[in-house]
Coordinates of C-alpha atoms in Angstrom, one line a residue:
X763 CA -211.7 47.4 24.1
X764 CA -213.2 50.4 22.5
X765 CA -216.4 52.2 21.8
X766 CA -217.5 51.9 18.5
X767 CA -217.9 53.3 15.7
X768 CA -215.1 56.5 16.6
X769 CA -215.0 58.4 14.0
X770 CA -212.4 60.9 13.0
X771 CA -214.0 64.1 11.9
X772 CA -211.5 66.8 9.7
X773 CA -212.6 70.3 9.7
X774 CA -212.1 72.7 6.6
X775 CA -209.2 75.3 6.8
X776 CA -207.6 75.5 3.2
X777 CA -203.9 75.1 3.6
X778 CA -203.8 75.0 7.9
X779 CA -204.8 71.0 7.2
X780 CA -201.4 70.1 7.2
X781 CA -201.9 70.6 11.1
X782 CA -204.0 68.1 10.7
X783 CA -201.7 65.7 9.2
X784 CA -199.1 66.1 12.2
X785 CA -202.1 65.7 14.4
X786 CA -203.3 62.4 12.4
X787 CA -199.5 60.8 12.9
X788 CA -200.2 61.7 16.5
X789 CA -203.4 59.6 16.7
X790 CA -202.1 56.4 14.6
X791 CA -198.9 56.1 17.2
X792 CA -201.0 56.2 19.9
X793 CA -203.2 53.1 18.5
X794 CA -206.0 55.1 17.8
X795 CA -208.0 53.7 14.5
X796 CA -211.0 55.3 12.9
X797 CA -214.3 53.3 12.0
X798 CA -215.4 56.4 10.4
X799 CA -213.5 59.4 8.7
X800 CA -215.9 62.7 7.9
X801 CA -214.2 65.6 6.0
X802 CA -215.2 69.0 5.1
X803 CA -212.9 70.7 2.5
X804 CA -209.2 70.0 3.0
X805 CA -210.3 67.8 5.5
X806 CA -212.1 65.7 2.8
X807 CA -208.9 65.5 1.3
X808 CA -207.0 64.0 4.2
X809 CA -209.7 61.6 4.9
X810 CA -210.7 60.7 1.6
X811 CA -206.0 60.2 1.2
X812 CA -206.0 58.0 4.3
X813 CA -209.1 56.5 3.3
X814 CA -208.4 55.2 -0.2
X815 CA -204.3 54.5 0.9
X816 CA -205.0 53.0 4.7
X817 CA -205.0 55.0 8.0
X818 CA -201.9 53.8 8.9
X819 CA -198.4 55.6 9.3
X820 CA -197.3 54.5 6.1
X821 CA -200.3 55.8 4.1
X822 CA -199.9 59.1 6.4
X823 CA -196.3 59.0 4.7
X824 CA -197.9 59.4 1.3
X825 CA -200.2 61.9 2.6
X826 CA -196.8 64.3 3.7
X827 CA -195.6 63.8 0.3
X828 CA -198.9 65.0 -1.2
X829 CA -199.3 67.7 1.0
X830 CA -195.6 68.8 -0.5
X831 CA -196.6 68.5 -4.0
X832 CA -199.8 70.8 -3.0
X833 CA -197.5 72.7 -2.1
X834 CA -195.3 73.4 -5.2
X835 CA -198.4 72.9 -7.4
X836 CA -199.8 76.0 -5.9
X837 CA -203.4 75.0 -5.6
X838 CA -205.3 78.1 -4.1
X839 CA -203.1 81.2 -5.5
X840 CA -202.9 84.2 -3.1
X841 CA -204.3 86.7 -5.7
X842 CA -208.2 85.4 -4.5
X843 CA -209.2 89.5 -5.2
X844 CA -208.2 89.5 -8.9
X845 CA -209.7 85.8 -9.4
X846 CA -213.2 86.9 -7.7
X847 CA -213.6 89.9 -9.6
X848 CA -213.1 87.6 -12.9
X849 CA -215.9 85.6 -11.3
X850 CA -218.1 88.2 -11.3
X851 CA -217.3 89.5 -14.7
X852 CA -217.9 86.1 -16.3
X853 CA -214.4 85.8 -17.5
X854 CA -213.0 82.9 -14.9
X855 CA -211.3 80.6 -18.4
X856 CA -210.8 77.4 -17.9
X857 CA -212.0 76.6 -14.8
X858 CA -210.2 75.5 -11.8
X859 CA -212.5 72.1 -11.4
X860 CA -210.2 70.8 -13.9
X861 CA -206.6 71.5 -12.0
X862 CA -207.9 70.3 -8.9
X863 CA -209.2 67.1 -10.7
X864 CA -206.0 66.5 -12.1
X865 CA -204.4 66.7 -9.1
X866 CA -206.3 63.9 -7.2
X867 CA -206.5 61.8 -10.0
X868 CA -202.4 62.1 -10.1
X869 CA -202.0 61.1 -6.4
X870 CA -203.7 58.1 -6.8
X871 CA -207.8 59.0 -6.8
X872 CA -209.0 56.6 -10.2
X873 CA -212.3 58.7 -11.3
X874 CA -213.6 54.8 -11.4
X875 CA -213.3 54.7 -7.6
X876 CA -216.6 54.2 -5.4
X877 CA -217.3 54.1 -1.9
X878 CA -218.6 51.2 -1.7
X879 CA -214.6 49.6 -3.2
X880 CA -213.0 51.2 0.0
X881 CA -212.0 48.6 2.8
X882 CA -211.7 49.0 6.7
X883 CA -213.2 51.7 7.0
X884 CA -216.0 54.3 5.8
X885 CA -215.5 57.8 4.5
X886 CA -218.4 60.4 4.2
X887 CA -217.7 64.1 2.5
X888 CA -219.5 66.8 3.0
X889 CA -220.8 69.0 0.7
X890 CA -223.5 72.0 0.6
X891 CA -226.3 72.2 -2.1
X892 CA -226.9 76.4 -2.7
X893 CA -230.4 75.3 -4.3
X894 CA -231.4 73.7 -1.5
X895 CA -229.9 75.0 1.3
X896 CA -228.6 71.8 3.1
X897 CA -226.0 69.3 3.4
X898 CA -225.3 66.9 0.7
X899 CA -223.2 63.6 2.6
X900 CA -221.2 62.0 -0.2
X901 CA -220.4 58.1 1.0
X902 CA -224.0 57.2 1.7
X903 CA -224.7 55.9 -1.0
X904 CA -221.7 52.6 -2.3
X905 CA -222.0 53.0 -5.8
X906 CA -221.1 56.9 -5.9
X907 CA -218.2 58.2 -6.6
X908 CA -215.3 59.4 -4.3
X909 CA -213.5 61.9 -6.8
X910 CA -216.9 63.6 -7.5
X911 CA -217.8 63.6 -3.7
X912 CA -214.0 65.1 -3.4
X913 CA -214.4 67.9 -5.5
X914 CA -217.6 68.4 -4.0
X915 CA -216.6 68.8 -0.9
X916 CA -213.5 71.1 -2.1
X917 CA -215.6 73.2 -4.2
X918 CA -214.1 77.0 -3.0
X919 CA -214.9 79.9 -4.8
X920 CA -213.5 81.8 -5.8
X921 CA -210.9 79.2 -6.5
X922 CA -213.0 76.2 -6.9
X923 CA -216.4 77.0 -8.8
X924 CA -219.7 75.6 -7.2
X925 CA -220.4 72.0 -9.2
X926 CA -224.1 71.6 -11.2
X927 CA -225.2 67.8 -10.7
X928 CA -229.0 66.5 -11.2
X929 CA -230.5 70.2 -10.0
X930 CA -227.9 70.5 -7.2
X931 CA -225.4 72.9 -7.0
X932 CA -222.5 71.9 -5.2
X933 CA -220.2 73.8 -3.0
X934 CA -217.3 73.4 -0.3
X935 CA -218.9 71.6 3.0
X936 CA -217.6 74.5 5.2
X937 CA -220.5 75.9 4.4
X938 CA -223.1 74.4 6.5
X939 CA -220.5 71.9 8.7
X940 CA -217.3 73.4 9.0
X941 CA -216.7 71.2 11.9
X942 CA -219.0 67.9 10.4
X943 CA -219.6 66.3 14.0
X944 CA -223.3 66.0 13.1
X945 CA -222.9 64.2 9.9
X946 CA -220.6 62.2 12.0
X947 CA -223.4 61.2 14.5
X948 CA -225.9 61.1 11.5
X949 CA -223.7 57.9 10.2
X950 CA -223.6 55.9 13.9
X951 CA -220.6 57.4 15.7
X952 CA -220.6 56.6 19.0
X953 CA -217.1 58.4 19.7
X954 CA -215.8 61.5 18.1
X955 CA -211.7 63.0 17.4
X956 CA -212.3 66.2 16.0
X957 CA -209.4 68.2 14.5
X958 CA -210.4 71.4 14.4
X959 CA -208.6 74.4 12.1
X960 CA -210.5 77.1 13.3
X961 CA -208.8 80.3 14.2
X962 CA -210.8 83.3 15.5
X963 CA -207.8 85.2 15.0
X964 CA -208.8 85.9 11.3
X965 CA -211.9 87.6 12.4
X966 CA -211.6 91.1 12.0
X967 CA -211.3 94.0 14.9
X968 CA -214.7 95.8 15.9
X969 CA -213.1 98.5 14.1
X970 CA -213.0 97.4 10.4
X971 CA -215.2 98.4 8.1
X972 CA -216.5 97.2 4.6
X973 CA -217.6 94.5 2.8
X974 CA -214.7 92.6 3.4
X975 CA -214.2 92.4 7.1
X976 CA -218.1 92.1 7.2
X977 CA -218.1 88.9 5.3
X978 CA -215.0 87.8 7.7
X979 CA -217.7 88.7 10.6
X980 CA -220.3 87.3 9.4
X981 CA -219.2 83.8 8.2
X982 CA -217.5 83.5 11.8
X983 CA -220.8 83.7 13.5
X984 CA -222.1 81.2 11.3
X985 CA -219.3 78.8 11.7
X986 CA -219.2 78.8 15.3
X987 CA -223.0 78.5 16.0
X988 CA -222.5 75.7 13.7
X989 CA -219.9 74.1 16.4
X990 CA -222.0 75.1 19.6
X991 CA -224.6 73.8 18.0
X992 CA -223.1 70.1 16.4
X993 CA -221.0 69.7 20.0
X994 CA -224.5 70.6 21.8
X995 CA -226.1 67.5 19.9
X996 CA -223.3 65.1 20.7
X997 CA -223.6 66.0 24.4
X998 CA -227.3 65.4 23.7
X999 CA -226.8 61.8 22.3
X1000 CA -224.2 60.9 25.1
X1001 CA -221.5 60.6 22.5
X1002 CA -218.2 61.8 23.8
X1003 CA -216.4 64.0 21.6
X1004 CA -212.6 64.8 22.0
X1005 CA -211.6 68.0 19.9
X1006 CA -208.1 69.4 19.2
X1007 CA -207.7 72.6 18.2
X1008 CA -205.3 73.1 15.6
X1009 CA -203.6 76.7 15.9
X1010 CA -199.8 77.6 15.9
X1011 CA -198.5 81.2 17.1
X1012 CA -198.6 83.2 13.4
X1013 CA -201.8 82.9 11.9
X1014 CA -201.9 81.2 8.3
X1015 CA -204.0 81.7 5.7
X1016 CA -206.0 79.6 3.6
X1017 CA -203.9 79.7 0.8
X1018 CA -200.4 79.6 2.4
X1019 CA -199.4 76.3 1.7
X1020 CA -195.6 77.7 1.7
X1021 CA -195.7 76.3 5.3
X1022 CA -196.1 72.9 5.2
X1023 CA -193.5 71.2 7.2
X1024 CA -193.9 73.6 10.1
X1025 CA -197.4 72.9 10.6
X1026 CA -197.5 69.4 10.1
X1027 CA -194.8 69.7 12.9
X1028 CA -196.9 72.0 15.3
X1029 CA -199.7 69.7 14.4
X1030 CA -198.4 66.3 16.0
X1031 CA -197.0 68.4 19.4
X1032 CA -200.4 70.0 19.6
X1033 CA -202.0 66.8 19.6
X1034 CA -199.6 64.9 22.0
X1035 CA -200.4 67.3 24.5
X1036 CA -204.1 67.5 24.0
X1037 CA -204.2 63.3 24.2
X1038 CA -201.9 63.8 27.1
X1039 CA -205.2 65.6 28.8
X1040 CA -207.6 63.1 27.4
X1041 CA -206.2 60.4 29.2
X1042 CA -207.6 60.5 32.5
X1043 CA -211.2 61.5 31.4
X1044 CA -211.3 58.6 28.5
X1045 CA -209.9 55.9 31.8
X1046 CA -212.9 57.4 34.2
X1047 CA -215.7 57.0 31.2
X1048 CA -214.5 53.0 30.9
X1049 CA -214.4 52.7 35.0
X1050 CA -218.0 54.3 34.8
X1051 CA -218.6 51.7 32.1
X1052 CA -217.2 48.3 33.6
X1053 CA -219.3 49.6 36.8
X1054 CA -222.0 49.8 35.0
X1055 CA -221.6 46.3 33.3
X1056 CA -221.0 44.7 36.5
X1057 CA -223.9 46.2 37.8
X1058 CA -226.4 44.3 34.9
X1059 CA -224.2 41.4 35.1
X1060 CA -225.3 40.8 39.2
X1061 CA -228.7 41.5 37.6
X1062 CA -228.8 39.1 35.7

């Protein structure tokens, strides 16, 4: 017996979500099944992947092959510096939308897909509308559609440009849930995995100046007052939430997707040993919770 809905929520981390793939075979050996998957950024693509294909280790299997083919298609190129200053000049060409489009809709993501035509369980994206200033929770609503929701969600600049639809403008969830635990309780989770690709080891030091390790400074704050503040509100609810956190020894960066195999490797051992912890606490919740039921049962 279990407490539902558990929801698996994936955090945003550009190429590091291959950690969350190991960490994902981790979960599926051990029995544990989503109700509920909620992505932000590349962890809209692992959900949405496991989603459409089955959360089970054979859809995981096609997930390692994509996750290869990201790799040699080269989706976020390391020169971000020379494709953000042809942002700002107006002169970005054909826009990356398209390549990251054709890339989903290659791995098996039919632009005819909807929500509503997924089975066992439900997916919810994350996006961030700039005009508004608030989340946009794609998987609401059956009749919309999961590749729009997708890029939505993946929307990166300067790699990915923001996405114009009805008077929104659409950019990568990270934004305003780079952890999406609320969303999670938003939709009826009553038990959170979280899989986590922060790494405060990309802030920069005190020391550095500029523009650059400002913005570095600056969206860490605002990332992790967003976690403080979305694990504050699960505690709040009495919803238990179980995070991993998915570093290995050398940091990587977003758009290093060169190490693939090793961090879907790192990923599964890092989540082995944080189940390994879990155990105890998740057998005391369900003592507390037979008690409990025993207790109502003499009532009655």
């Amino acid at each position: 017996m279990k407490t539902r809905p558990r929801a698996f929520v994936l955090g945003g981390g550009g190429a590091r979500g291959a950690l969350q793939v190991g960490a994902l075979r981790a979960l599926l050996e051990s029995g544990l099944q989503p109700d509920l998957m909620v992505g932000t950024s590349v962890g809209a693509i692992n959900a949405t992947y496991l989603a459409v294909h089955g959360a089970t280790l054979a859809g995981l299997d096609g997930l390692i092959k994509t996750w290869y083919d990201a790799a040699a298609a080269d989706l976020l190129p390391a020169n971000y510096l020379w494709l953000t200053m042809r942002v700002l000049l107006n002169r970005a060409g054909r826009r990356p939308n398209h390549r990251m489009r054709d890339f989903f809709v290659t791995h098996g993501l039919s632009p005819d897909l909807r929500f509503g035509d997924i089975r066992g369980l439900r997916l919810i994206l994350v996006a961030a509308d700039l005009n508004r200033g608030h989340p946009i929770l794609f998987g609401t609503n059956p009749q919309e559609s999961v590749l729009e929701g997708l890029l939505a969600s993946t929307a990166l600049p300067p790699w990915v440009h923001p996405l114009e639809r009805e008077g929104q403008l659409l950019i990568d969830g990270g934004v305003v849930s780079a952890l999406p635990i609320e969303p999670a309780l938003a939709q009826g989770a009553r038990e959170i995995i979280a899989l986590d690709l922060a790494d405060p080891r990309e802030v920069p030091s005190a020391e550095a100046h500029g523009f650059g390790p400002f913005l570095g400074k600056l969206m860490n704050t605002i990332e992790r007052r967003q976690r403080e503040m979305e694990m504050a509100l699960a505690a709040a609810r009495g919803v238990p939430v179980w995070p991993i956190a998915l570093q290995v020894e050398r940091p990587v960066a977003i758009w290093d997707f060169g190490r693939t195999p090793e961090l879907i490797e790192r990923g599964y051992a890092i989540a082995r040993r944080e189940m390994a912890h879990w155990q105890p606490r998740r057998q005391s919740g369900w003592r507390t919770w037979l008690a409990r039921l025993g207790q109502w049962r003499t009532v009655i």
